[in-house]
Amino acid sequence: MKTFFTLLLVGLITGMAFSQEEPVKIVFDVTSNNTSVHKSTVRHVKAMSAAYPNSQFEVVMYSGAMEMVLKEKSVVAEDIAKLIQKDNVDFVICEGTMKRHKASESDIIDGVRSVPDGILEIVSRQKEGWGYIKEGQ
């Protein structure tokens, strides 16, 4: 009987420790035009957002990553469209990059948000305490 109560106590303490896990906030930096990077980024965000539903994830794309969010060219368009539906995931494209690539809002996957400057978006998130992941190969 004593062993049973000891195991019960250990189980309760362990359960409480795991349930008190702090949510995280992570910003992903994507600049590559490499579709393998686009696929791995989506795979990371998909897995993490499912494993940590109380956490927040933002993917910021600029420079060569423009095609990642173009409706007609993205190899991950369907995955992005599904992920954007989640409350804890956001995809953001730099407006400066859009201008350089002559892309308009209608060219972008629905739900992808634009910001004036992708780098400034990342720096702002870091100031707010967000973790930073550079996606690359």
mmCIF file of N, CA and C in Angstrom:
data_model
loop_
_atom_site.group_PDB
_atom_site.id
_atom_site.type_symbol
_atom_site.label_atom_id
_atom_site.label_comp_id
_atom_site.label_asym_id
_atom_site.label_seq_id
_atom_site.Cartn_x
_atom_site.Cartn_y
_atom_site.Cartn_z
ATOM 1 N N MET A 1 0.822 -1.190 0.000
ATOM 2 C CA MET A 1 0.000 0.000 0.000
ATOM 3 C C MET A 1 0.871 1.261 0.000
ATOM 4 N N LYS A 2 1.955 1.225 0.753
ATOM 5 C CA LYS A 2 2.870 2.363 0.822
ATOM 6 C C LYS A 2 3.474 2.640 -0.555
ATOM 7 N N THR A 3 3.811 1.592 -1.296
ATOM 8 C CA THR A 3 4.370 1.724 -2.641
ATOM 9 C C THR A 3 3.360 2.377 -3.572
ATOM 10 N N PHE A 4 2.099 1.988 -3.438
ATOM 11 C CA PHE A 4 1.043 2.556 -4.273
ATOM 12 C C PHE A 4 0.952 4.070 -4.067
ATOM 13 N N PHE A 5 0.943 4.512 -2.824
ATOM 14 C CA PHE A 5 0.846 5.941 -2.539
ATOM 15 C C PHE A 5 2.098 6.699 -2.993
ATOM 16 N N THR A 6 3.240 6.083 -2.886
ATOM 17 C CA THR A 6 4.474 6.703 -3.359
ATOM 18 C C THR A 6 4.421 6.897 -4.868
ATOM 19 N N LEU A 7 3.984 5.876 -5.581
ATOM 20 C CA LEU A 7 3.860 5.981 -7.049
ATOM 21 C C LEU A 7 2.810 7.019 -7.440
ATOM 22 N N LEU A 8 1.715 7.058 -6.705
ATOM 23 C CA LEU A 8 0.677 8.036 -6.963
ATOM 24 C C LEU A 8 1.209 9.454 -6.775
ATOM 25 N N LEU A 9 1.941 9.672 -5.700
ATOM 26 C CA LEU A 9 2.523 10.988 -5.418
ATOM 27 C C LEU A 9 3.517 11.390 -6.503
ATOM 28 N N VAL A 10 4.389 10.468 -6.900
ATOM 29 C CA VAL A 10 5.359 10.743 -7.967
ATOM 30 C C VAL A 10 4.622 11.084 -9.265
ATOM 31 N N GLY A 11 3.575 10.343 -9.573
ATOM 32 C CA GLY A 11 2.791 10.601 -10.781
ATOM 33 C C GLY A 11 2.133 11.968 -10.754
ATOM 34 N N LEU A 12 1.578 12.352 -9.623
ATOM 35 C CA LEU A 12 0.943 13.667 -9.499
ATOM 36 C C LEU A 12 1.955 14.802 -9.647
ATOM 37 N N ILE A 13 3.096 14.670 -9.014
ATOM 38 C CA ILE A 13 4.140 15.702 -9.101
ATOM 39 C C ILE A 13 4.646 15.824 -10.533
ATOM 40 N N THR A 14 4.876 14.685 -11.174
ATOM 41 C CA THR A 14 5.340 14.700 -12.561
ATOM 42 C C THR A 14 4.302 15.349 -13.467
ATOM 43 N N GLY A 15 3.045 14.994 -13.289
ATOM 44 C CA GLY A 15 1.973 15.578 -14.096
ATOM 45 C C GLY A 15 1.868 17.075 -13.914
ATOM 46 N N MET A 16 2.010 17.544 -12.684
ATOM 47 C CA MET A 16 1.947 18.978 -12.407
ATOM 48 C C MET A 16 3.129 19.699 -13.047
ATOM 49 N N ALA A 17 4.286 19.094 -13.004
ATOM 50 C CA ALA A 17 5.475 19.718 -13.587
ATOM 51 C C ALA A 17 5.303 19.898 -15.091
ATOM 52 N N PHE A 18 4.795 18.896 -15.774
ATOM 53 C CA PHE A 18 4.618 18.991 -17.224
ATOM 54 C C PHE A 18 3.477 19.928 -17.595
ATOM 55 N N SER A 19 2.444 20.003 -16.797
ATOM 56 C CA SER A 19 1.306 20.852 -17.130
ATOM 57 C C SER A 19 1.627 22.326 -16.917
ATOM 58 N N GLN A 20 2.692 22.635 -16.189
ATOM 59 C CA GLN A 20 3.044 24.024 -15.937
ATOM 60 C C GLN A 20 4.104 24.533 -16.906
ATOM 61 N N GLU A 21 4.308 23.828 -18.008
ATOM 62 C CA GLU A 21 5.285 24.248 -18.998
ATOM 63 C C GLU A 21 4.916 25.628 -19.545
ATOM 64 N N GLU A 22 5.894 26.506 -19.570
ATOM 65 C CA GLU A 22 5.686 27.864 -20.053
ATOM 66 C C GLU A 22 5.518 27.872 -21.573
ATOM 67 N N PRO A 23 4.543 28.600 -22.087
ATOM 68 C CA PRO A 23 4.431 28.737 -23.544
ATOM 69 C C PRO A 23 5.643 29.490 -24.089
ATOM 70 N N VAL A 24 6.004 29.190 -25.316
ATOM 71 C CA VAL A 24 7.110 29.883 -25.958
ATOM 72 C C VAL A 24 6.585 30.708 -27.119
ATOM 73 N N LYS A 25 7.403 31.632 -27.566
ATOM 74 C CA LYS A 25 7.114 32.449 -28.745
ATOM 75 C C LYS A 25 8.350 32.369 -29.619
ATOM 76 N N ILE A 26 8.173 31.903 -30.856
ATOM 77 C CA ILE A 26 9.311 31.721 -31.748
ATOM 78 C C ILE A 26 9.040 32.390 -33.085
ATOM 79 N N VAL A 27 10.013 33.169 -33.547
ATOM 80 C CA VAL A 27 9.948 33.767 -34.871
ATOM 81 C C VAL A 27 10.956 33.034 -35.760
ATOM 82 N N PHE A 28 10.483 32.592 -36.923
ATOM 83 C CA PHE A 28 11.311 31.890 -37.899
ATOM 84 C C PHE A 28 11.688 32.868 -39.006
ATOM 85 N N ASP A 29 12.958 32.957 -39.318
ATOM 86 C CA ASP A 29 13.512 33.855 -40.333
ATOM 87 C C ASP A 29 13.803 33.034 -41.592
ATOM 88 N N VAL A 30 13.095 33.355 -42.700
ATOM 89 C CA VAL A 30 13.287 32.617 -43.947
ATOM 90 C C VAL A 30 13.649 33.602 -45.058
ATOM 91 N N THR A 31 14.831 33.408 -45.654
ATOM 92 C CA THR A 31 15.278 34.269 -46.752
ATOM 93 C C THR A 31 15.640 33.474 -48.002
ATOM 94 N N SER A 32 15.630 32.165 -47.902
ATOM 95 C CA SER A 32 16.099 31.310 -48.983
ATOM 96 C C SER A 32 15.039 31.099 -50.060
ATOM 97 N N ASN A 33 15.499 30.983 -51.308
ATOM 98 C CA ASN A 33 14.601 30.624 -52.407
ATOM 99 C C ASN A 33 14.570 29.105 -52.610
ATOM 100 N N ASN A 34 15.280 28.376 -51.786
ATOM 101 C CA ASN A 34 15.375 26.922 -51.874
ATOM 102 C C ASN A 34 14.073 26.289 -51.360
ATOM 103 N N THR A 35 13.396 25.534 -52.223
ATOM 104 C CA THR A 35 12.124 24.932 -51.825
ATOM 105 C C THR A 35 12.289 23.901 -50.706
ATOM 106 N N SER A 36 13.461 23.318 -50.585
ATOM 107 C CA SER A 36 13.706 22.392 -49.472
ATOM 108 C C SER A 36 13.647 23.128 -48.139
ATOM 109 N N VAL A 37 14.134 24.352 -48.115
ATOM 110 C CA VAL A 37 14.059 25.177 -46.912
ATOM 111 C C VAL A 37 12.600 25.523 -46.622
ATOM 112 N N HIS A 38 11.843 25.826 -47.653
ATOM 113 C CA HIS A 38 10.421 26.152 -47.480
ATOM 114 C C HIS A 38 9.688 24.956 -46.868
ATOM 115 N N LYS A 39 9.969 23.769 -47.399
ATOM 116 C CA LYS A 39 9.321 22.553 -46.889
ATOM 117 C C LYS A 39 9.726 22.259 -45.445
ATOM 118 N N SER A 40 10.999 22.412 -45.128
ATOM 119 C CA SER A 40 11.435 22.121 -43.758
ATOM 120 C C SER A 40 10.879 23.150 -42.773
ATOM 121 N N THR A 41 10.768 24.396 -43.198
ATOM 122 C CA THR A 41 10.182 25.425 -42.330
ATOM 123 C C THR A 41 8.748 25.062 -41.984
ATOM 124 N N VAL A 42 7.970 24.716 -42.993
ATOM 125 C CA VAL A 42 6.574 24.337 -42.770
ATOM 126 C C VAL A 42 6.490 23.099 -41.879
ATOM 127 N N ARG A 43 7.361 22.143 -42.112
ATOM 128 C CA ARG A 43 7.374 20.927 -41.295
ATOM 129 C C ARG A 43 7.668 21.278 -39.827
ATOM 130 N N HIS A 44 8.633 22.167 -39.591
ATOM 131 C CA HIS A 44 8.968 22.572 -38.216
ATOM 132 C C HIS A 44 7.792 23.275 -37.543
ATOM 133 N N VAL A 45 7.196 24.230 -38.254
ATOM 134 C CA VAL A 45 6.085 24.998 -37.685
ATOM 135 C C VAL A 45 4.878 24.092 -37.435
ATOM 136 N N LYS A 46 4.609 23.197 -38.359
ATOM 137 C CA LYS A 46 3.482 22.273 -38.208
ATOM 138 C C LYS A 46 3.668 21.410 -36.959
ATOM 139 N N ALA A 47 4.846 20.848 -36.803
ATOM 140 C CA ALA A 47 5.112 19.972 -35.657
ATOM 141 C C ALA A 47 5.091 20.745 -34.342
ATOM 142 N N MET A 48 5.734 21.891 -34.313
ATOM 143 C CA MET A 48 5.823 22.652 -33.068
ATOM 144 C C MET A 48 4.476 23.239 -32.654
ATOM 145 N N SER A 49 3.707 23.730 -33.623
ATOM 146 C CA SER A 49 2.410 24.320 -33.276
ATOM 147 C C SER A 49 1.442 23.257 -32.769
ATOM 148 N N ALA A 50 1.593 22.027 -33.252
ATOM 149 C CA ALA A 50 0.752 20.936 -32.755
ATOM 150 C C ALA A 50 1.217 20.477 -31.370
ATOM 151 N N ALA A 51 2.521 20.394 -31.177
ATOM 152 C CA ALA A 51 3.072 19.925 -29.900
ATOM 153 C C ALA A 51 2.924 20.958 -28.789
ATOM 154 N N TYR A 52 2.927 22.229 -29.150
ATOM 155 C CA TYR A 52 2.861 23.313 -28.161
ATOM 156 C C TYR A 52 1.725 24.272 -28.521
ATOM 157 N N PRO A 53 0.476 23.847 -28.363
ATOM 158 C CA PRO A 53 -0.669 24.657 -28.804
ATOM 159 C C PRO A 53 -0.845 25.972 -28.053
ATOM 160 N N ASN A 54 -0.226 26.123 -26.894
ATOM 161 C CA ASN A 54 -0.326 27.382 -26.145
ATOM 162 C C ASN A 54 0.800 28.348 -26.480
ATOM 163 N N SER A 55 1.672 27.960 -27.390
ATOM 164 C CA SER A 55 2.790 28.800 -27.807
ATOM 165 C C SER A 55 2.441 29.527 -29.093
ATOM 166 N N GLN A 56 3.272 30.502 -29.464
ATOM 167 C CA GLN A 56 3.038 31.289 -30.679
ATOM 168 C C GLN A 56 4.219 31.137 -31.629
ATOM 169 N N PHE A 57 3.902 31.090 -32.931
ATOM 170 C CA PHE A 57 4.914 30.920 -33.962
ATOM 171 C C PHE A 57 4.635 31.895 -35.104
ATOM 172 N N GLU A 58 5.689 32.570 -35.536
ATOM 173 C CA GLU A 58 5.563 33.500 -36.657
ATOM 174 C C GLU A 58 6.698 33.224 -37.636
ATOM 175 N N VAL A 59 6.353 33.082 -38.905
ATOM 176 C CA VAL A 59 7.337 32.884 -39.965
ATOM 177 C C VAL A 59 7.434 34.188 -40.738
ATOM 178 N N VAL A 60 8.629 34.783 -40.729
ATOM 179 C CA VAL A 60 8.863 36.041 -41.441
ATOM 180 C C VAL A 60 9.710 35.740 -42.670
ATOM 181 N N MET A 61 9.189 36.092 -43.837
ATOM 182 C CA MET A 61 9.867 35.815 -45.103
ATOM 183 C C MET A 61 10.226 37.123 -45.804
ATOM 184 N N TYR A 62 11.421 37.132 -46.367
ATOM 185 C CA TYR A 62 11.864 38.281 -47.158
ATOM 186 C C TYR A 62 12.972 37.823 -48.079
ATOM 187 N N SER A 63 13.441 38.712 -48.920
ATOM 188 C CA SER A 63 14.517 38.431 -49.867
ATOM 189 C C SER A 63 14.124 37.295 -50.803
ATOM 190 N N GLY A 64 14.918 36.235 -50.865
ATOM 191 C CA GLY A 64 14.670 35.143 -51.799
ATOM 192 C C GLY A 64 13.488 34.262 -51.456
ATOM 193 N N ALA A 65 12.885 34.433 -50.300
ATOM 194 C CA ALA A 65 11.779 33.569 -49.873
ATOM 195 C C ALA A 65 10.433 33.993 -50.455
ATOM 196 N N MET A 66 10.438 34.937 -51.372
ATOM 197 C CA MET A 66 9.185 35.450 -51.934
ATOM 198 C C MET A 66 8.298 34.346 -52.499
ATOM 199 N N GLU A 67 8.885 33.414 -53.229
ATOM 200 C CA GLU A 67 8.080 32.369 -53.867
ATOM 201 C C GLU A 67 7.396 31.457 -52.861
ATOM 202 N N MET A 68 7.848 31.466 -51.632
ATOM 203 C CA MET A 68 7.234 30.626 -50.602
ATOM 204 C C MET A 68 5.768 30.993 -50.385
ATOM 205 N N VAL A 69 5.407 32.250 -50.643
ATOM 206 C CA VAL A 69 4.030 32.698 -50.390
ATOM 207 C C VAL A 69 3.271 33.113 -51.641
ATOM 208 N N LEU A 70 3.860 32.916 -52.806
ATOM 209 C CA LEU A 70 3.142 33.228 -54.038
ATOM 210 C C LEU A 70 2.183 32.094 -54.379
ATOM 211 N N LYS A 71 0.918 32.411 -54.561
ATOM 212 C CA LYS A 71 -0.109 31.397 -54.838
ATOM 213 C C LYS A 71 0.291 30.473 -55.986
ATOM 214 N N GLU A 72 0.818 31.029 -57.046
ATOM 215 C CA GLU A 72 1.092 30.266 -58.265
ATOM 216 C C GLU A 72 2.443 29.543 -58.259
ATOM 217 N N LYS A 73 3.315 29.838 -57.291
ATOM 218 C CA LYS A 73 4.660 29.257 -57.319
ATOM 219 C C LYS A 73 5.052 28.478 -56.070
ATOM 220 N N SER A 74 4.352 28.679 -54.982
ATOM 221 C CA SER A 74 4.738 28.061 -53.721
ATOM 222 C C SER A 74 4.538 26.546 -53.747
ATOM 223 N N VAL A 75 5.560 25.820 -53.263
ATOM 224 C CA VAL A 75 5.442 24.360 -53.129
ATOM 225 C C VAL A 75 4.806 23.982 -51.782
ATOM 226 N N VAL A 76 4.562 24.979 -50.942
ATOM 227 C CA VAL A 76 3.981 24.735 -49.621
ATOM 228 C C VAL A 76 2.692 25.535 -49.402
ATOM 229 N N ALA A 77 2.077 25.972 -50.475
ATOM 230 C CA ALA A 77 0.890 26.832 -50.380
ATOM 231 C C ALA A 77 -0.236 26.182 -49.576
ATOM 232 N N GLU A 78 -0.522 24.916 -49.847
ATOM 233 C CA GLU A 78 -1.608 24.237 -49.127
ATOM 234 C C GLU A 78 -1.315 24.131 -47.641
ATOM 235 N N ASP A 79 -0.074 23.796 -47.307
ATOM 236 C CA ASP A 79 0.312 23.683 -45.896
ATOM 237 C C ASP A 79 0.228 25.030 -45.189
ATOM 238 N N ILE A 80 0.689 26.082 -45.856
ATOM 239 C CA ILE A 80 0.622 27.421 -45.258
ATOM 240 C C ILE A 80 -0.836 27.816 -45.027
ATOM 241 N N ALA A 81 -1.680 27.578 -46.027
ATOM 242 C CA ALA A 81 -3.102 27.920 -45.897
ATOM 243 C C ALA A 81 -3.735 27.206 -44.698
ATOM 244 N N LYS A 82 -3.363 25.969 -44.450
ATOM 245 C CA LYS A 82 -3.883 25.228 -43.297
ATOM 246 C C LYS A 82 -3.312 25.760 -41.984
ATOM 247 N N LEU A 83 -2.014 26.021 -41.980
ATOM 248 C CA LEU A 83 -1.379 26.504 -40.747
ATOM 249 C C LEU A 83 -1.901 27.875 -40.333
ATOM 250 N N ILE A 84 -2.182 28.719 -41.297
ATOM 251 C CA ILE A 84 -2.676 30.067 -40.994
ATOM 252 C C ILE A 84 -4.005 30.009 -40.252
ATOM 253 N N GLN A 85 -4.744 28.928 -40.425
ATOM 254 C CA GLN A 85 -6.035 28.771 -39.751
ATOM 255 C C GLN A 85 -5.877 28.582 -38.243
ATOM 256 N N LYS A 86 -4.689 28.189 -37.817
ATOM 257 C CA LYS A 86 -4.436 27.985 -36.392
ATOM 258 C C LYS A 86 -4.277 29.339 -35.701
ATOM 259 N N ASP A 87 -4.727 29.401 -34.468
ATOM 260 C CA ASP A 87 -4.625 30.646 -33.700
ATOM 261 C C ASP A 87 -3.200 30.986 -33.301
ATOM 262 N N ASN A 88 -2.311 29.991 -33.295
ATOM 263 C CA ASN A 88 -0.963 30.238 -32.781
ATOM 264 C C ASN A 88 0.102 30.315 -33.881
ATOM 265 N N VAL A 89 -0.321 30.466 -35.139
ATOM 266 C CA VAL A 89 0.632 30.521 -36.257
ATOM 267 C C VAL A 89 0.332 31.727 -37.135
ATOM 268 N N ASP A 90 1.396 32.416 -37.543
ATOM 269 C CA ASP A 90 1.266 33.583 -38.418
ATOM 270 C C ASP A 90 2.389 33.534 -39.449
ATOM 271 N N PHE A 91 2.063 33.842 -40.699
ATOM 272 C CA PHE A 91 3.053 33.952 -41.766
ATOM 273 C C PHE A 91 3.059 35.396 -42.239
ATOM 274 N N VAL A 92 4.269 35.962 -42.383
ATOM 275 C CA VAL A 92 4.433 37.378 -42.681
ATOM 276 C C VAL A 92 5.427 37.547 -43.829
ATOM 277 N N ILE A 93 5.079 38.386 -44.792
ATOM 278 C CA ILE A 93 5.985 38.696 -45.906
ATOM 279 C C ILE A 93 6.338 40.181 -45.869
ATOM 280 N N CYS A 94 7.563 40.474 -46.211
ATOM 281 C CA CYS A 94 8.081 41.847 -46.236
ATOM 282 C C CYS A 94 7.527 42.595 -47.453
ATOM 283 N N GLU A 95 6.964 43.775 -47.228
ATOM 284 C CA GLU A 95 6.424 44.578 -48.325
ATOM 285 C C GLU A 95 7.528 45.059 -49.273
ATOM 286 N N GLY A 96 8.716 45.326 -48.744
ATOM 287 C CA GLY A 96 9.840 45.715 -49.597
ATOM 288 C C GLY A 96 10.198 44.601 -50.571
ATOM 289 N N THR A 97 10.170 43.379 -50.090
ATOM 290 C CA THR A 97 10.428 42.220 -50.950
ATOM 291 C C THR A 97 9.325 42.093 -51.995
ATOM 292 N N MET A 98 8.102 42.313 -51.588
ATOM 293 C CA MET A 98 6.984 42.249 -52.537
ATOM 294 C C MET A 98 7.175 43.272 -53.658
ATOM 295 N N LYS A 99 7.589 44.474 -53.302
ATOM 296 C CA LYS A 99 7.808 45.528 -54.306
ATOM 297 C C LYS A 99 8.928 45.143 -55.268
ATOM 298 N N ARG A 100 10.022 44.614 -54.732
ATOM 299 C CA ARG A 100 11.147 44.218 -55.591
ATOM 300 C C ARG A 100 10.758 43.102 -56.560
ATOM 301 N N HIS A 101 9.851 42.240 -56.127
ATOM 302 C CA HIS A 101 9.406 41.129 -56.971
ATOM 303 C C HIS A 101 8.136 41.469 -57.753
ATOM 304 N N LYS A 102 7.707 42.726 -57.639
ATOM 305 C CA LYS A 102 6.499 43.199 -58.320
ATOM 306 C C LYS A 102 5.288 42.314 -58.028
ATOM 307 N N ALA A 103 5.144 41.958 -56.769
ATOM 308 C CA ALA A 103 4.029 41.124 -56.314
ATOM 309 C C ALA A 103 3.009 41.989 -55.586
ATOM 310 N N SER A 104 1.753 41.668 -55.774
ATOM 311 C CA SER A 104 0.681 42.395 -55.079
ATOM 312 C C SER A 104 0.026 41.468 -54.059
ATOM 313 N N GLU A 105 -0.843 42.046 -53.247
ATOM 314 C CA GLU A 105 -1.552 41.262 -52.230
ATOM 315 C C GLU A 105 -2.329 40.107 -52.874
ATOM 316 N N SER A 106 -2.850 40.311 -54.059
ATOM 317 C CA SER A 106 -3.640 39.259 -54.723
ATOM 318 C C SER A 106 -2.775 38.078 -55.172
ATOM 319 N N ASP A 107 -1.453 38.279 -55.259
ATOM 320 C CA ASP A 107 -0.539 37.200 -55.638
ATOM 321 C C ASP A 107 -0.176 36.308 -54.454
ATOM 322 N N ILE A 108 -0.456 36.795 -53.248
ATOM 323 C CA ILE A 108 -0.017 36.143 -52.012
ATOM 324 C C ILE A 108 -1.089 35.181 -51.507
ATOM 325 N N ILE A 109 -0.648 34.092 -50.907
ATOM 326 C CA ILE A 109 -1.560 33.124 -50.300
ATOM 327 C C ILE A 109 -2.461 33.850 -49.303
ATOM 328 N N ASP A 110 -3.756 33.596 -49.399
ATOM 329 C CA ASP A 110 -4.716 34.240 -48.505
ATOM 330 C C ASP A 110 -4.359 33.966 -47.049
ATOM 331 N N GLY A 111 -4.383 35.035 -46.254
ATOM 332 C CA GLY A 111 -4.080 34.912 -44.828
ATOM 333 C C GLY A 111 -2.660 35.282 -44.464
ATOM 334 N N VAL A 112 -1.763 35.331 -45.457
ATOM 335 C CA VAL A 112 -0.395 35.771 -45.186
ATOM 336 C C VAL A 112 -0.439 37.282 -44.994
ATOM 337 N N ARG A 113 0.138 37.724 -43.912
ATOM 338 C CA ARG A 113 0.145 39.140 -43.559
ATOM 339 C C ARG A 113 1.386 39.809 -44.125
ATOM 340 N N SER A 114 1.285 41.068 -44.478
ATOM 341 C CA SER A 114 2.479 41.797 -44.934
ATOM 342 C C SER A 114 2.859 42.844 -43.888
ATOM 343 N N VAL A 115 4.166 43.092 -43.803
ATOM 344 C CA VAL A 115 4.711 44.117 -42.905
ATOM 345 C C VAL A 115 5.673 44.975 -43.718
ATOM 346 N N PRO A 116 5.858 46.236 -43.340
ATOM 347 C CA PRO A 116 6.741 47.112 -44.117
ATOM 348 C C PRO A 116 8.165 46.584 -44.257
ATOM 349 N N ASP A 117 8.707 45.970 -43.200
ATOM 350 C CA ASP A 117 10.092 45.520 -43.222
ATOM 351 C C ASP A 117 10.232 44.213 -42.451
ATOM 352 N N GLY A 118 10.653 43.155 -43.128
ATOM 353 C CA GLY A 118 10.779 41.843 -42.499
ATOM 354 C C GLY A 118 11.815 41.812 -41.390
ATOM 355 N N ILE A 119 12.948 42.461 -41.621
ATOM 356 C CA ILE A 119 14.003 42.467 -40.609
ATOM 357 C C ILE A 119 13.539 43.204 -39.356
ATOM 358 N N LEU A 120 12.888 44.336 -39.541
ATOM 359 C CA LEU A 120 12.369 45.086 -38.396
ATOM 360 C C LEU A 120 11.325 44.270 -37.636
ATOM 361 N N GLU A 121 10.515 43.483 -38.349
ATOM 362 C CA GLU A 121 9.529 42.613 -37.702
ATOM 363 C C GLU A 121 10.232 41.614 -36.775
ATOM 364 N N ILE A 122 11.310 41.024 -37.269
ATOM 365 C CA ILE A 122 12.057 40.044 -36.473
ATOM 366 C C ILE A 122 12.682 40.713 -35.252
ATOM 367 N N VAL A 123 13.301 41.867 -35.454
ATOM 368 C CA VAL A 123 13.929 42.588 -34.345
ATOM 369 C C VAL A 123 12.874 42.980 -33.301
ATOM 370 N N SER A 124 11.707 43.402 -33.753
ATOM 371 C CA SER A 124 10.631 43.773 -32.830
ATOM 372 C C SER A 124 10.190 42.574 -31.997
ATOM 373 N N ARG A 125 10.051 41.442 -32.649
ATOM 374 C CA ARG A 125 9.660 40.226 -31.928
ATOM 375 C C ARG A 125 10.731 39.844 -30.899
ATOM 376 N N GLN A 126 11.992 39.956 -31.286
ATOM 377 C CA GLN A 126 13.064 39.623 -30.350
ATOM 378 C C GLN A 126 13.034 40.562 -29.149
ATOM 379 N N LYS A 127 12.748 41.829 -29.361
ATOM 380 C CA LYS A 127 12.633 42.774 -28.243
ATOM 381 C C LYS A 127 11.508 42.386 -27.301
ATOM 382 N N GLU A 128 10.473 41.736 -27.857
ATOM 383 C CA GLU A 128 9.332 41.290 -27.061
ATOM 384 C C GLU A 128 9.613 39.959 -26.363
ATOM 385 N N GLY A 129 10.831 39.420 -26.548
ATOM 386 C CA GLY A 129 11.204 38.191 -25.885
ATOM 387 C C GLY A 129 11.011 36.925 -26.703
ATOM 388 N N TRP A 130 10.720 37.055 -27.984
ATOM 389 C CA TRP A 130 10.541 35.886 -28.830
ATOM 390 C C TRP A 130 11.888 35.240 -29.108
ATOM 391 N N GLY A 131 11.885 33.905 -29.188
ATOM 392 C CA GLY A 131 13.067 33.173 -29.611
ATOM 393 C C GLY A 131 13.225 33.320 -31.115
ATOM 394 N N TYR A 132 14.421 33.051 -31.616
ATOM 395 C CA TYR A 132 14.741 33.261 -33.025
ATOM 396 C C TYR A 132 15.307 31.981 -33.635
ATOM 397 N N ILE A 133 14.770 31.604 -34.786
ATOM 398 C CA ILE A 133 15.280 30.457 -35.550
ATOM 399 C C ILE A 133 15.527 30.923 -36.978
ATOM 400 N N LYS A 134 16.747 30.748 -37.446
ATOM 401 C CA LYS A 134 17.086 31.041 -38.844
ATOM 402 C C LYS A 134 16.924 29.739 -39.623
ATOM 403 N N GLU A 135 15.984 29.718 -40.536
ATOM 404 C CA GLU A 135 15.767 28.528 -41.357
ATOM 405 C C GLU A 135 16.707 28.598 -42.552
ATOM 406 N N GLY A 136 17.424 27.546 -42.786
ATOM 407 C CA GLY A 136 18.361 27.507 -43.899
ATOM 408 C C GLY A 136 18.824 26.094 -44.134
ATOM 409 N N GLN A 137 19.809 25.990 -45.011
ATOM 410 C CA GLN A 137 20.329 24.676 -45.321
ATOM 411 C C GLN A 137 21.793 24.581 -44.982
#
